[in-house]
PDB file of N, CA and C in Angstrom:
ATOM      1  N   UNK A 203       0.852  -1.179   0.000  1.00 88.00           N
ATOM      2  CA  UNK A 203       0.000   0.000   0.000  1.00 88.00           C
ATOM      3  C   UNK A 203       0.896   1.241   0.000  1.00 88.00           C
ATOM      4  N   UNK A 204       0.224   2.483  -1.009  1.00 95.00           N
ATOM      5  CA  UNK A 204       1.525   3.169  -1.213  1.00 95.00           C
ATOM      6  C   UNK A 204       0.948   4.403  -0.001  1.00 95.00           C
ATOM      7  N   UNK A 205       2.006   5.256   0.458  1.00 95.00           N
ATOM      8  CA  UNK A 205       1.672   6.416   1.224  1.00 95.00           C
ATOM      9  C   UNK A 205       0.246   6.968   1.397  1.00 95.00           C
ATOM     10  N   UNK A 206      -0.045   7.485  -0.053  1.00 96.00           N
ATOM     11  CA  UNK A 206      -1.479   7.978  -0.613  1.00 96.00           C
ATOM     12  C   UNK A 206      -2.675   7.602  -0.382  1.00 96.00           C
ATOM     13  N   UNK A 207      -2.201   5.631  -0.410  1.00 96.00           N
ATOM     14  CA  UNK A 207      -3.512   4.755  -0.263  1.00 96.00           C
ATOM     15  C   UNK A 207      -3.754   4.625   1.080  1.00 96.00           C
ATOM     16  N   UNK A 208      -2.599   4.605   2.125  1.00 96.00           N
ATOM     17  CA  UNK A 208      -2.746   4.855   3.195  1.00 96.00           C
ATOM     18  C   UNK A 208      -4.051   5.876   3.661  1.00 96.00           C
ATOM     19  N   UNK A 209      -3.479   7.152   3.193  1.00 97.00           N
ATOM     20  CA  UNK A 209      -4.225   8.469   3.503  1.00 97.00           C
ATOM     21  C   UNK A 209      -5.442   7.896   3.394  1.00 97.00           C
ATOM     22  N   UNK A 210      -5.818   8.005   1.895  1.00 97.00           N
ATOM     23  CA  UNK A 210      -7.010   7.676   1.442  1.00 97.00           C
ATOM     24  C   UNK A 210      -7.596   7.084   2.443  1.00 97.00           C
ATOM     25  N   UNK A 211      -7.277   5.360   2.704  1.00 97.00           N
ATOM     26  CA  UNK A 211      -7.643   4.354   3.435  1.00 97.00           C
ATOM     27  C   UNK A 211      -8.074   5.626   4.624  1.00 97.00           C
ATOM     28  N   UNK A 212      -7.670   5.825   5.430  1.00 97.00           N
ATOM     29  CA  UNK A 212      -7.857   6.636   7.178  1.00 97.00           C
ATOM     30  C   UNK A 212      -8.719   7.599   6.593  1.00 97.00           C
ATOM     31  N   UNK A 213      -8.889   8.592   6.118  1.00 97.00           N
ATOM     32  CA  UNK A 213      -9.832   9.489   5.345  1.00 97.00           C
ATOM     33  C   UNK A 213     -11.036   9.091   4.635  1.00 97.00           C
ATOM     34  N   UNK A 214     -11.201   7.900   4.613  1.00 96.00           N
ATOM     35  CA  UNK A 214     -12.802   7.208   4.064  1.00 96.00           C
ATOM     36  C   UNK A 214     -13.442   6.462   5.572  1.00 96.00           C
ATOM     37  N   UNK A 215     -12.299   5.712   6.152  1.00 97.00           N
ATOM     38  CA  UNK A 215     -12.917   4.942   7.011  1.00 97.00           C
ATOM     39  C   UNK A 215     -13.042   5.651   8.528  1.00 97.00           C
ATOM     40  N   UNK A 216     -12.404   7.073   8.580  1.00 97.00           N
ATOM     41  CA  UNK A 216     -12.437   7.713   9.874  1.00 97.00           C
ATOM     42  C   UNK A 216     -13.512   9.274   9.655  1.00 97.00           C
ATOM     43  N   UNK A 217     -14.436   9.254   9.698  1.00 95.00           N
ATOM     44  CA  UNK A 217     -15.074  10.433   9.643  1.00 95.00           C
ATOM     45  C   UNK A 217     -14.553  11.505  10.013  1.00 95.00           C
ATOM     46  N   UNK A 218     -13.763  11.908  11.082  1.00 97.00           N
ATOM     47  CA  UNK A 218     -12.990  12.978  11.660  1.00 97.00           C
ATOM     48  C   UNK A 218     -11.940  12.275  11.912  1.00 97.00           C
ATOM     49  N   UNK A 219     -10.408  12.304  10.738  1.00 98.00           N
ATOM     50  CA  UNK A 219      -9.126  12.570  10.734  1.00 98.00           C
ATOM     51  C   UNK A 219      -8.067  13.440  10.626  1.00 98.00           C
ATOM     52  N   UNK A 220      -7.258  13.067  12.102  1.00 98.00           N
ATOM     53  CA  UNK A 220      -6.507  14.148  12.398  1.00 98.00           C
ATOM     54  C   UNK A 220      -4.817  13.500  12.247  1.00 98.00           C
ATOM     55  N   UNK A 221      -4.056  14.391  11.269  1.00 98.00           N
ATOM     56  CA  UNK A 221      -2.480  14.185  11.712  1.00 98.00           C
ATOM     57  C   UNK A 221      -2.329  15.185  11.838  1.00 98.00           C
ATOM     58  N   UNK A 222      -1.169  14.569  12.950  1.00 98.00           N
ATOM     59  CA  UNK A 222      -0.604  15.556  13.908  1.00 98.00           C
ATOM     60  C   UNK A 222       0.862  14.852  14.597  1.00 98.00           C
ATOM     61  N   UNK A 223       1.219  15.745  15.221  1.00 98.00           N
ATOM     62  CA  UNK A 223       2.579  15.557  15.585  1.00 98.00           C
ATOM     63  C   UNK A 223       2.239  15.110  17.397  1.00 98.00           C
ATOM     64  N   UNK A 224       2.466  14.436  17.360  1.00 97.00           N
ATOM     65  CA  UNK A 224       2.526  13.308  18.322  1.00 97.00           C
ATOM     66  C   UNK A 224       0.996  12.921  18.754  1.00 97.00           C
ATOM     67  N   UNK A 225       0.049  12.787  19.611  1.00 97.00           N
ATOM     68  CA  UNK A 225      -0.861  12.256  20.306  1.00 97.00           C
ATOM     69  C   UNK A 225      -2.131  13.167  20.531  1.00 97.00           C
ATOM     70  N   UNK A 226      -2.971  12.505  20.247  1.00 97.00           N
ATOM     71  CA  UNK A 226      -3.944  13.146  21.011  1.00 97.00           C
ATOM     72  C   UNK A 226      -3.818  13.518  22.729  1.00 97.00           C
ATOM     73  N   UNK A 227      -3.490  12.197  23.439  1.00 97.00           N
ATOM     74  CA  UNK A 227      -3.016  12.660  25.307  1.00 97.00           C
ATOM     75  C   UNK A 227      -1.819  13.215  25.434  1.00 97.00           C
ATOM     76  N   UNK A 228      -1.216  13.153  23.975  1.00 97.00           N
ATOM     77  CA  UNK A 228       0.450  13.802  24.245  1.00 97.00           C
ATOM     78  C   UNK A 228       1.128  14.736  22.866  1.00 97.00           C
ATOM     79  N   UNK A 229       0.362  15.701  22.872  1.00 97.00           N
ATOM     80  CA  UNK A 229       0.689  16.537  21.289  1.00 97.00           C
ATOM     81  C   UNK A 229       2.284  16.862  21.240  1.00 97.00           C
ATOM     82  N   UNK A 230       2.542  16.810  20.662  1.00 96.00           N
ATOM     83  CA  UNK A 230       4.662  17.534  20.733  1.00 96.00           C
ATOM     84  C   UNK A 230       4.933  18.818  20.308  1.00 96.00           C
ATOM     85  N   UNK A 231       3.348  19.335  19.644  1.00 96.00           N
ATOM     86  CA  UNK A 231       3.870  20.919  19.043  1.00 96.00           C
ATOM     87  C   UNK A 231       2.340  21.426  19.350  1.00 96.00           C
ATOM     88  N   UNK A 232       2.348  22.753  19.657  1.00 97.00           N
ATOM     89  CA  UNK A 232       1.147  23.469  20.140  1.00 97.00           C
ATOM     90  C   UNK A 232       0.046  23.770  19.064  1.00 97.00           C
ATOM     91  N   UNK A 233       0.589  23.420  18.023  1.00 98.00           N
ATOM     92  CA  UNK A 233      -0.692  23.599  16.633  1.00 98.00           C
ATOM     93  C   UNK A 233      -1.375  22.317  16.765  1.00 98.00           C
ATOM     94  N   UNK A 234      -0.871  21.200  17.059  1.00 98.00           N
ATOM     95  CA  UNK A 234      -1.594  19.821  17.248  1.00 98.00           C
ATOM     96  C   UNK A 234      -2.502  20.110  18.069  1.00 98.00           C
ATOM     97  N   UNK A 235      -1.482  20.651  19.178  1.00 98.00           N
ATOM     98  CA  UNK A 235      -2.535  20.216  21.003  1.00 98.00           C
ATOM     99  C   UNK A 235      -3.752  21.663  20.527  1.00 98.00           C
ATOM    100  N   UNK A 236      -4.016  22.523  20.010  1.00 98.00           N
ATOM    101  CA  UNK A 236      -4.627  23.151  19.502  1.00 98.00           C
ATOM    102  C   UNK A 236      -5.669  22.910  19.046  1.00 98.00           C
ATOM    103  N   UNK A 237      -5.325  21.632  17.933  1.00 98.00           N
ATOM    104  CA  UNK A 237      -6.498  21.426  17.035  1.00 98.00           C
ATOM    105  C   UNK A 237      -7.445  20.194  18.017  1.00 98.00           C
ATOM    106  N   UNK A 238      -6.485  19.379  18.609  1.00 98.00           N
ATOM    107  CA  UNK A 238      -6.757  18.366  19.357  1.00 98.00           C
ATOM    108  C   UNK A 238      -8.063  19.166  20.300  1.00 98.00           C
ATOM    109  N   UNK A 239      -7.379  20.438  21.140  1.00 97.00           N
ATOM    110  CA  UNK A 239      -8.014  20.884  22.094  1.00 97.00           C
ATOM    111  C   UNK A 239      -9.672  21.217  21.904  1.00 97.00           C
ATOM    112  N   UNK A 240      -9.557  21.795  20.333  1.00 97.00           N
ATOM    113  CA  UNK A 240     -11.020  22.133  19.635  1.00 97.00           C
ATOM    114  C   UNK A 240     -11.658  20.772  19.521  1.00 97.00           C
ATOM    115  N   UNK A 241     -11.482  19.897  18.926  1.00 97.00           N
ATOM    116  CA  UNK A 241     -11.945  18.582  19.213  1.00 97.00           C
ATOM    117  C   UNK A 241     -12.373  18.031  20.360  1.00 97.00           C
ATOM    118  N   UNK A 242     -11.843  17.796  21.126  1.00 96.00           N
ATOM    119  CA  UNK A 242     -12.196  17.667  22.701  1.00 96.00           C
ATOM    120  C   UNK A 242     -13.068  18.152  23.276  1.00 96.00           C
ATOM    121  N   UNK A 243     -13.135  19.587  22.978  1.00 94.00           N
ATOM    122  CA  UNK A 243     -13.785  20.593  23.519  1.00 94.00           C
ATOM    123  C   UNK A 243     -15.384  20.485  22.933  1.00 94.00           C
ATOM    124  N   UNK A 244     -15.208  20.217  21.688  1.00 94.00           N
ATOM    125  CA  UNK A 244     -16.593  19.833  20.757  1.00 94.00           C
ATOM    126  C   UNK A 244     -17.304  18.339  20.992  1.00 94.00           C
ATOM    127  N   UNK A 245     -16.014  17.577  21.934  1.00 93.00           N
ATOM    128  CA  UNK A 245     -16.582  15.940  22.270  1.00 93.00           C
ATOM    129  C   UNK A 245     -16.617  15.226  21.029  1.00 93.00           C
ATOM    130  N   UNK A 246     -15.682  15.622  19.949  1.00 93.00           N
ATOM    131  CA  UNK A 246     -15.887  15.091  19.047  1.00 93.00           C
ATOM    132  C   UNK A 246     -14.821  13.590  18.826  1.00 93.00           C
ATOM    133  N   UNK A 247     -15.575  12.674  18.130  1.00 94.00           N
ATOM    134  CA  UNK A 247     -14.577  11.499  18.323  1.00 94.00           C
ATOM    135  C   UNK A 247     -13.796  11.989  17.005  1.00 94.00           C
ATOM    136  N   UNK A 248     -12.506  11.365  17.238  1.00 96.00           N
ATOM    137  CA  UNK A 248     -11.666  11.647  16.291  1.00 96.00           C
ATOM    138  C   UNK A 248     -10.598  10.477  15.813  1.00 96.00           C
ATOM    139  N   UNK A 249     -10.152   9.841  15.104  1.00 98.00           N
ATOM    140  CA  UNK A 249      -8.536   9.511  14.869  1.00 98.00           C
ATOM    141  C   UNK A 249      -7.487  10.106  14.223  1.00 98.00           C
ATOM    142  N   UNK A 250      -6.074   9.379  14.918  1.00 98.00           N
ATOM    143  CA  UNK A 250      -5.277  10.427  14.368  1.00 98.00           C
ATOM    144  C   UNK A 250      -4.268  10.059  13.800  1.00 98.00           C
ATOM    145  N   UNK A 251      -3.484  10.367  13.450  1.00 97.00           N
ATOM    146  CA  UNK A 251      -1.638   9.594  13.003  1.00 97.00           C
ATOM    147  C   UNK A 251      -0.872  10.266  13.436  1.00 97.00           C
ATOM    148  N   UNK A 252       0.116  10.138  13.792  1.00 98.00           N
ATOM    149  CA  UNK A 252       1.496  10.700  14.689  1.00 98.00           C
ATOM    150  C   UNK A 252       2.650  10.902  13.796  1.00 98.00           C
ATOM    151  N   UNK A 253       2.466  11.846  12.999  1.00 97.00           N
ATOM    152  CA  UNK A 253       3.245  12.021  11.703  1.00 97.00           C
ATOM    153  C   UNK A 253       4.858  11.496  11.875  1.00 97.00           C
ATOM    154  N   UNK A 254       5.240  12.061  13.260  1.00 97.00           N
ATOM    155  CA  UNK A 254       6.551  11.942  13.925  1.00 97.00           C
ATOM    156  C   UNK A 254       7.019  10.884  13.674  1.00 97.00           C
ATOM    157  N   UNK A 255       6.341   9.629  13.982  1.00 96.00           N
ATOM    158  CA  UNK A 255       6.615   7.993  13.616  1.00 96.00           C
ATOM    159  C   UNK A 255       7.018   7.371  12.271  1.00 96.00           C
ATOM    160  N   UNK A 256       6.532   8.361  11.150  1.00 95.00           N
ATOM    161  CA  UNK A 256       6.267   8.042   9.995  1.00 95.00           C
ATOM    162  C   UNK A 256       6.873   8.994   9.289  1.00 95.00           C
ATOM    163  N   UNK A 257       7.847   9.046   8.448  1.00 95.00           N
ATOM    164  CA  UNK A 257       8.236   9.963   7.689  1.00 95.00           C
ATOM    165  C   UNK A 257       8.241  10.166   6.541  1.00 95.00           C
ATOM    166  N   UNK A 258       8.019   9.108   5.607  1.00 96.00           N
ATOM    167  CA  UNK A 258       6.998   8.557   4.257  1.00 96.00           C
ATOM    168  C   UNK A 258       5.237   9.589   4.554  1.00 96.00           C
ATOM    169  N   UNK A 259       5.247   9.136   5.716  1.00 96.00           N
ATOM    170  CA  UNK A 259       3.556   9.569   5.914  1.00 96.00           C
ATOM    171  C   UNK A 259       3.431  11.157   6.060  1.00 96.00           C
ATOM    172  N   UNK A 260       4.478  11.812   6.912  1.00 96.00           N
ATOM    173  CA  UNK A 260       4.856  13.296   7.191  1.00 96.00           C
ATOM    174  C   UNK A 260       4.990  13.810   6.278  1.00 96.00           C
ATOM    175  N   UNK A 261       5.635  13.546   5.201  1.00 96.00           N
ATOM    176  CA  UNK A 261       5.641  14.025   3.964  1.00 96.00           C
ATOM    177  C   UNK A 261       4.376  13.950   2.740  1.00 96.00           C
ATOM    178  N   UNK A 262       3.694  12.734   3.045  1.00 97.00           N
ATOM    179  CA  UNK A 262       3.315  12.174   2.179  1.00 97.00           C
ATOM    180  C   UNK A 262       1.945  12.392   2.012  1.00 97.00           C
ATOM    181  N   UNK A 263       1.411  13.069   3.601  1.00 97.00           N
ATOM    182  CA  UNK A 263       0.243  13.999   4.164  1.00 97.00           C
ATOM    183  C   UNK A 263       0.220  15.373   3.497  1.00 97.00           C
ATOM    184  N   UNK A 264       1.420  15.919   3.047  1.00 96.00           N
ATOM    185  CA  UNK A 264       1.517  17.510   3.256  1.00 96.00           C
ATOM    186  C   UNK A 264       1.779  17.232   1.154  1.00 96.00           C
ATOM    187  N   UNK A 265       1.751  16.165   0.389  1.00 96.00           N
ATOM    188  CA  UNK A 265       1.629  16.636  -1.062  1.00 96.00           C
ATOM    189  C   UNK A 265      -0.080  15.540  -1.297  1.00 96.00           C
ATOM    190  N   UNK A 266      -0.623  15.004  -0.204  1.00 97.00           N
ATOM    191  CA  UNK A 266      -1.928  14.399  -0.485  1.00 97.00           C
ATOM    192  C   UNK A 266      -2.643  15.526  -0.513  1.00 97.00           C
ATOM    193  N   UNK A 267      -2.582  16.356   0.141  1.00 96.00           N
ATOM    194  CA  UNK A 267      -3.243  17.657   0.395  1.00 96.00           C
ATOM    195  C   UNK A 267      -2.928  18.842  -0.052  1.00 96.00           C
ATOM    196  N   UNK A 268      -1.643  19.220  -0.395  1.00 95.00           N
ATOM    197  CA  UNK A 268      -1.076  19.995  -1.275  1.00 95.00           C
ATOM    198  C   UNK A 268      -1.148  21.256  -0.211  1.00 95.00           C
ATOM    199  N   UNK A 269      -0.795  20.534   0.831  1.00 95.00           N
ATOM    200  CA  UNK A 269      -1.100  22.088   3.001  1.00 95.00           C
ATOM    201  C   UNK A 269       0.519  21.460   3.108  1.00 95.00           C
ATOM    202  N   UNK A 270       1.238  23.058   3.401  1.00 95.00           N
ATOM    203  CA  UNK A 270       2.575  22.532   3.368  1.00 95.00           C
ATOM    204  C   UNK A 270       3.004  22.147   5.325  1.00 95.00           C
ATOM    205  N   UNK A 271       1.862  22.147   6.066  1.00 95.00           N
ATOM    206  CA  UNK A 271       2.236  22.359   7.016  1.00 95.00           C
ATOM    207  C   UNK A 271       0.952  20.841   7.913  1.00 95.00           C
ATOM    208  N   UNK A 272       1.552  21.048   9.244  1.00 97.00           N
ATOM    209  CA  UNK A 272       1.140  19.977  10.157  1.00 97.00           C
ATOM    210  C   UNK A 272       0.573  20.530  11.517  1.00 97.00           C
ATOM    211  N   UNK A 273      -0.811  20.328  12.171  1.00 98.00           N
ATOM    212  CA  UNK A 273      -1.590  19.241  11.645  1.00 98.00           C
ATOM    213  C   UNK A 273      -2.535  19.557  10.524  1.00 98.00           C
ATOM    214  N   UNK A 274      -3.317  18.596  10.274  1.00 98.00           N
ATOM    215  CA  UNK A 274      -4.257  18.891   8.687  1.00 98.00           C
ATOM    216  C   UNK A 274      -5.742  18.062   9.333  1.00 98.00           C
ATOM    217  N   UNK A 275      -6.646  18.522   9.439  1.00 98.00           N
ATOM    218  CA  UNK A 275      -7.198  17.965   9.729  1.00 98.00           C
ATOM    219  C   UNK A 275      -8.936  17.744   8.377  1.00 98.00           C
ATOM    220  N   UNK A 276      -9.460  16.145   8.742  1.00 98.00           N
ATOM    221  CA  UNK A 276     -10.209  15.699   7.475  1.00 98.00           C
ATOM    222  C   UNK A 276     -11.632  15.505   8.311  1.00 98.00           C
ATOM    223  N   UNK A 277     -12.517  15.786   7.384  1.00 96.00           N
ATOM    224  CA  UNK A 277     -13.717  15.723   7.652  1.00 96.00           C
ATOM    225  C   UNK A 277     -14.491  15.168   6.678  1.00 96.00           C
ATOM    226  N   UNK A 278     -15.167  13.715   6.967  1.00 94.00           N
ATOM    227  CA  UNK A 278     -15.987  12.891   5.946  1.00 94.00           C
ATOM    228  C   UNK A 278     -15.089  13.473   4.227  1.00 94.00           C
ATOM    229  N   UNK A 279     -13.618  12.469   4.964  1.00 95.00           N
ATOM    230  CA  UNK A 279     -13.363  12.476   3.571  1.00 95.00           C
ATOM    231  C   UNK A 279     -12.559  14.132   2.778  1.00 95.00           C
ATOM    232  N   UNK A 280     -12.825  15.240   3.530  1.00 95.00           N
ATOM    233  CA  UNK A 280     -12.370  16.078   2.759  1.00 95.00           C
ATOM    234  C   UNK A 280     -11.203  16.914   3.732  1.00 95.00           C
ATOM    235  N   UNK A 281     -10.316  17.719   2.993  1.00 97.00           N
ATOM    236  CA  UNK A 281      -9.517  18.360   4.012  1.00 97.00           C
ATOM    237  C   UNK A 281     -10.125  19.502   4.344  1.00 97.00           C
ATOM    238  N   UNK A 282     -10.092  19.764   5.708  1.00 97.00           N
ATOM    239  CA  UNK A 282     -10.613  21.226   6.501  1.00 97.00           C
ATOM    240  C   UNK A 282      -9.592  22.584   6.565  1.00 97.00           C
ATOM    241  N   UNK A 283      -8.435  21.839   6.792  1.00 96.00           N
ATOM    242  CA  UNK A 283      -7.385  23.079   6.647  1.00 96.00           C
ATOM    243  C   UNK A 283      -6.460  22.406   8.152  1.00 96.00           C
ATOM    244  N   UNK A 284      -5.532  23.264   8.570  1.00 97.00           N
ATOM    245  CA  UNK A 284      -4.690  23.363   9.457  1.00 97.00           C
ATOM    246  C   UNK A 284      -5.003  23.885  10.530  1.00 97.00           C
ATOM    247  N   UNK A 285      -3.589  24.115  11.511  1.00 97.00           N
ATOM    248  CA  UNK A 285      -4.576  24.744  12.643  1.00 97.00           C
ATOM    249  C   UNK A 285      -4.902  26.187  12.924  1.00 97.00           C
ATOM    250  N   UNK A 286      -4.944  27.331  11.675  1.00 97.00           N
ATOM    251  CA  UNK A 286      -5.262  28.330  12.267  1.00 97.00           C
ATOM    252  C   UNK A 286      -6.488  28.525  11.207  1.00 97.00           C
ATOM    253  N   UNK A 287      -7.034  27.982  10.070  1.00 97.00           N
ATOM    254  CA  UNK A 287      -8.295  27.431   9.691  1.00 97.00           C
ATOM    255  C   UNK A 287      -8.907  27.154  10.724  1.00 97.00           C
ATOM    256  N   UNK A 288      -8.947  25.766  11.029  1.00 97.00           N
ATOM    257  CA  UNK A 288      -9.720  24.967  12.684  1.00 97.00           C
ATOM    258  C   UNK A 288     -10.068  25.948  13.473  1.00 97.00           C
ATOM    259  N   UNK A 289      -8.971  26.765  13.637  1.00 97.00           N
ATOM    260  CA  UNK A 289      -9.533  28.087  14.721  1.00 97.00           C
ATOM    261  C   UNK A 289     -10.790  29.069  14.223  1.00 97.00           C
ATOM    262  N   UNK A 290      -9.874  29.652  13.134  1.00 97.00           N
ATOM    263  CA  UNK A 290     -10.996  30.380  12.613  1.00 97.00           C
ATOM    264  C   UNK A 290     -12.417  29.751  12.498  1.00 97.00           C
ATOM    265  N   UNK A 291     -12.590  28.564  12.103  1.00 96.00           N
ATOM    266  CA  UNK A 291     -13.681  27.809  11.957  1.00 96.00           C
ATOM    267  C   UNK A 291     -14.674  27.625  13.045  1.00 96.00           C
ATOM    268  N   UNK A 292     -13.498  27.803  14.143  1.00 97.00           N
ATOM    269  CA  UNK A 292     -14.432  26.921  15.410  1.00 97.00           C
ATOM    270  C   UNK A 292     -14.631  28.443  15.999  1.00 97.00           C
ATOM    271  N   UNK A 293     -14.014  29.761  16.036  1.00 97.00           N
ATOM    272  CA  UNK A 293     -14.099  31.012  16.314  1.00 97.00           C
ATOM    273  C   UNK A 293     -15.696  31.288  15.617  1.00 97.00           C
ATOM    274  N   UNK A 294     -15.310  31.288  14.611  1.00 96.00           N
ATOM    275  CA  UNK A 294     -16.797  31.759  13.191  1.00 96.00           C
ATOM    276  C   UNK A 294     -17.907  30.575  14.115  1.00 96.00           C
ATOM    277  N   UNK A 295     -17.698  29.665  14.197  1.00 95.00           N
ATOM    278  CA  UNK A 295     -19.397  28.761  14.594  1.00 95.00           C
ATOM    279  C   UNK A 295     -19.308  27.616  13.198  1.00 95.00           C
ATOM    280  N   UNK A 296     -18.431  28.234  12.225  1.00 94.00           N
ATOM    281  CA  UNK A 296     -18.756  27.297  10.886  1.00 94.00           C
ATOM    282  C   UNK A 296     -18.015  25.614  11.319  1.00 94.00           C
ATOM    283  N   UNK A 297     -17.158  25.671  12.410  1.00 95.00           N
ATOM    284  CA  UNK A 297     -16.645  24.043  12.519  1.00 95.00           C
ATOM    285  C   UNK A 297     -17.400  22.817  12.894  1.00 95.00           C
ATOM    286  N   UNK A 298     -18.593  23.943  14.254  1.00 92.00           N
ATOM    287  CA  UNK A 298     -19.447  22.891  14.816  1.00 92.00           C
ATOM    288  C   UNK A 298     -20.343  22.069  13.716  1.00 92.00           C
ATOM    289  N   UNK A 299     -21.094  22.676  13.038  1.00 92.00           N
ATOM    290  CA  UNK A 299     -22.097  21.371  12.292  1.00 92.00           C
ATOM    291  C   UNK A 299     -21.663  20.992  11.429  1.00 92.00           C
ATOM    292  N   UNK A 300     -20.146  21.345  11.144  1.00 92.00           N
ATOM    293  CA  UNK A 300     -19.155  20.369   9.760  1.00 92.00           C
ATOM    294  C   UNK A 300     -18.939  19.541  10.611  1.00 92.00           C
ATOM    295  N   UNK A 301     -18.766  19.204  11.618  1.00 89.00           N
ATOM    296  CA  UNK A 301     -18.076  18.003  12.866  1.00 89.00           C
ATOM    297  C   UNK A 301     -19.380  17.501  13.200  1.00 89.00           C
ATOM    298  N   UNK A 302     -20.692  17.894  13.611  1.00 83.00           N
ATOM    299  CA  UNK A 302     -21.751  17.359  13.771  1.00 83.00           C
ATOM    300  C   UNK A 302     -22.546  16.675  12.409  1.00 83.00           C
ATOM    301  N   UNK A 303     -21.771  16.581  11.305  1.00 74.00           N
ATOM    302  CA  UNK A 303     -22.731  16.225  10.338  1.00 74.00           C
ATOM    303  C   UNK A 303     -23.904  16.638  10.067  1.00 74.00           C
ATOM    304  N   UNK A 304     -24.273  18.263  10.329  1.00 59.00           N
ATOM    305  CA  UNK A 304     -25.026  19.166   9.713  1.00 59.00           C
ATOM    306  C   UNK A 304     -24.967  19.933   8.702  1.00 59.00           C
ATOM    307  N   UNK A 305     -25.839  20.354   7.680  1.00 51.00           N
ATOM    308  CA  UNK A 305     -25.673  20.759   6.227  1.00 51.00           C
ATOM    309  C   UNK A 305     -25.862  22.358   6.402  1.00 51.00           C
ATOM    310  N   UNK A 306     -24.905  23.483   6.206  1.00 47.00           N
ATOM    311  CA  UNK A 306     -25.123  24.738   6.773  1.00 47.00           C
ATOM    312  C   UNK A 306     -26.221  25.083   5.271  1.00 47.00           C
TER     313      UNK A 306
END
């Protein structure tokens, strides 16, 4: 399975996917624990990948998406943006019913 199909694969079968640099209980850079934190905060279930582990995948996240930066976070399948998107999103009100599976 190549890098891509990976993605793909986690992005069809995870409704809310998140990479990020280290953990959801243990982020390693403050844009993760950020995006993580909005998640949490929304009770939203999530999975994630730990880009750190993977360096085929770290890379391989940031030309699937053509976002030169980490974390990236996916929603049913599509990319949402990074973490100062997420913010803005969850600032604006527009993140909650994209994460609740509501049609604005």
């Amino acid at each position: 399975m190549t890098t891509a199909e990976r993605i793909q694969r986690d992005i069809e079968t995870n409704r809310v996917m998140l990479y990020m640099k280290g953990s959801p209980e243990n982020p390693t850079c403050r844009f993760s624990k950020t995006v993580v934190d909005i998640l949490k905060q929304l009770n939203v279930q999530f999975a994630s990948a730990d880009v750190l582990l993977d360096m085929e995948l770290r890379e391989g996240i940031k030309q699937f998406s053509d976002w030169p930066t980490i974390p990236q976070l996916y929603v049913d399948g599509e990319f949402v943006g990074g973490c100062d998107i997420a913010v803005q999103m969850f600032e604006s009100g527009e993140l909650q019913p994209l994460l609740q599976g509501e049609v604005a």
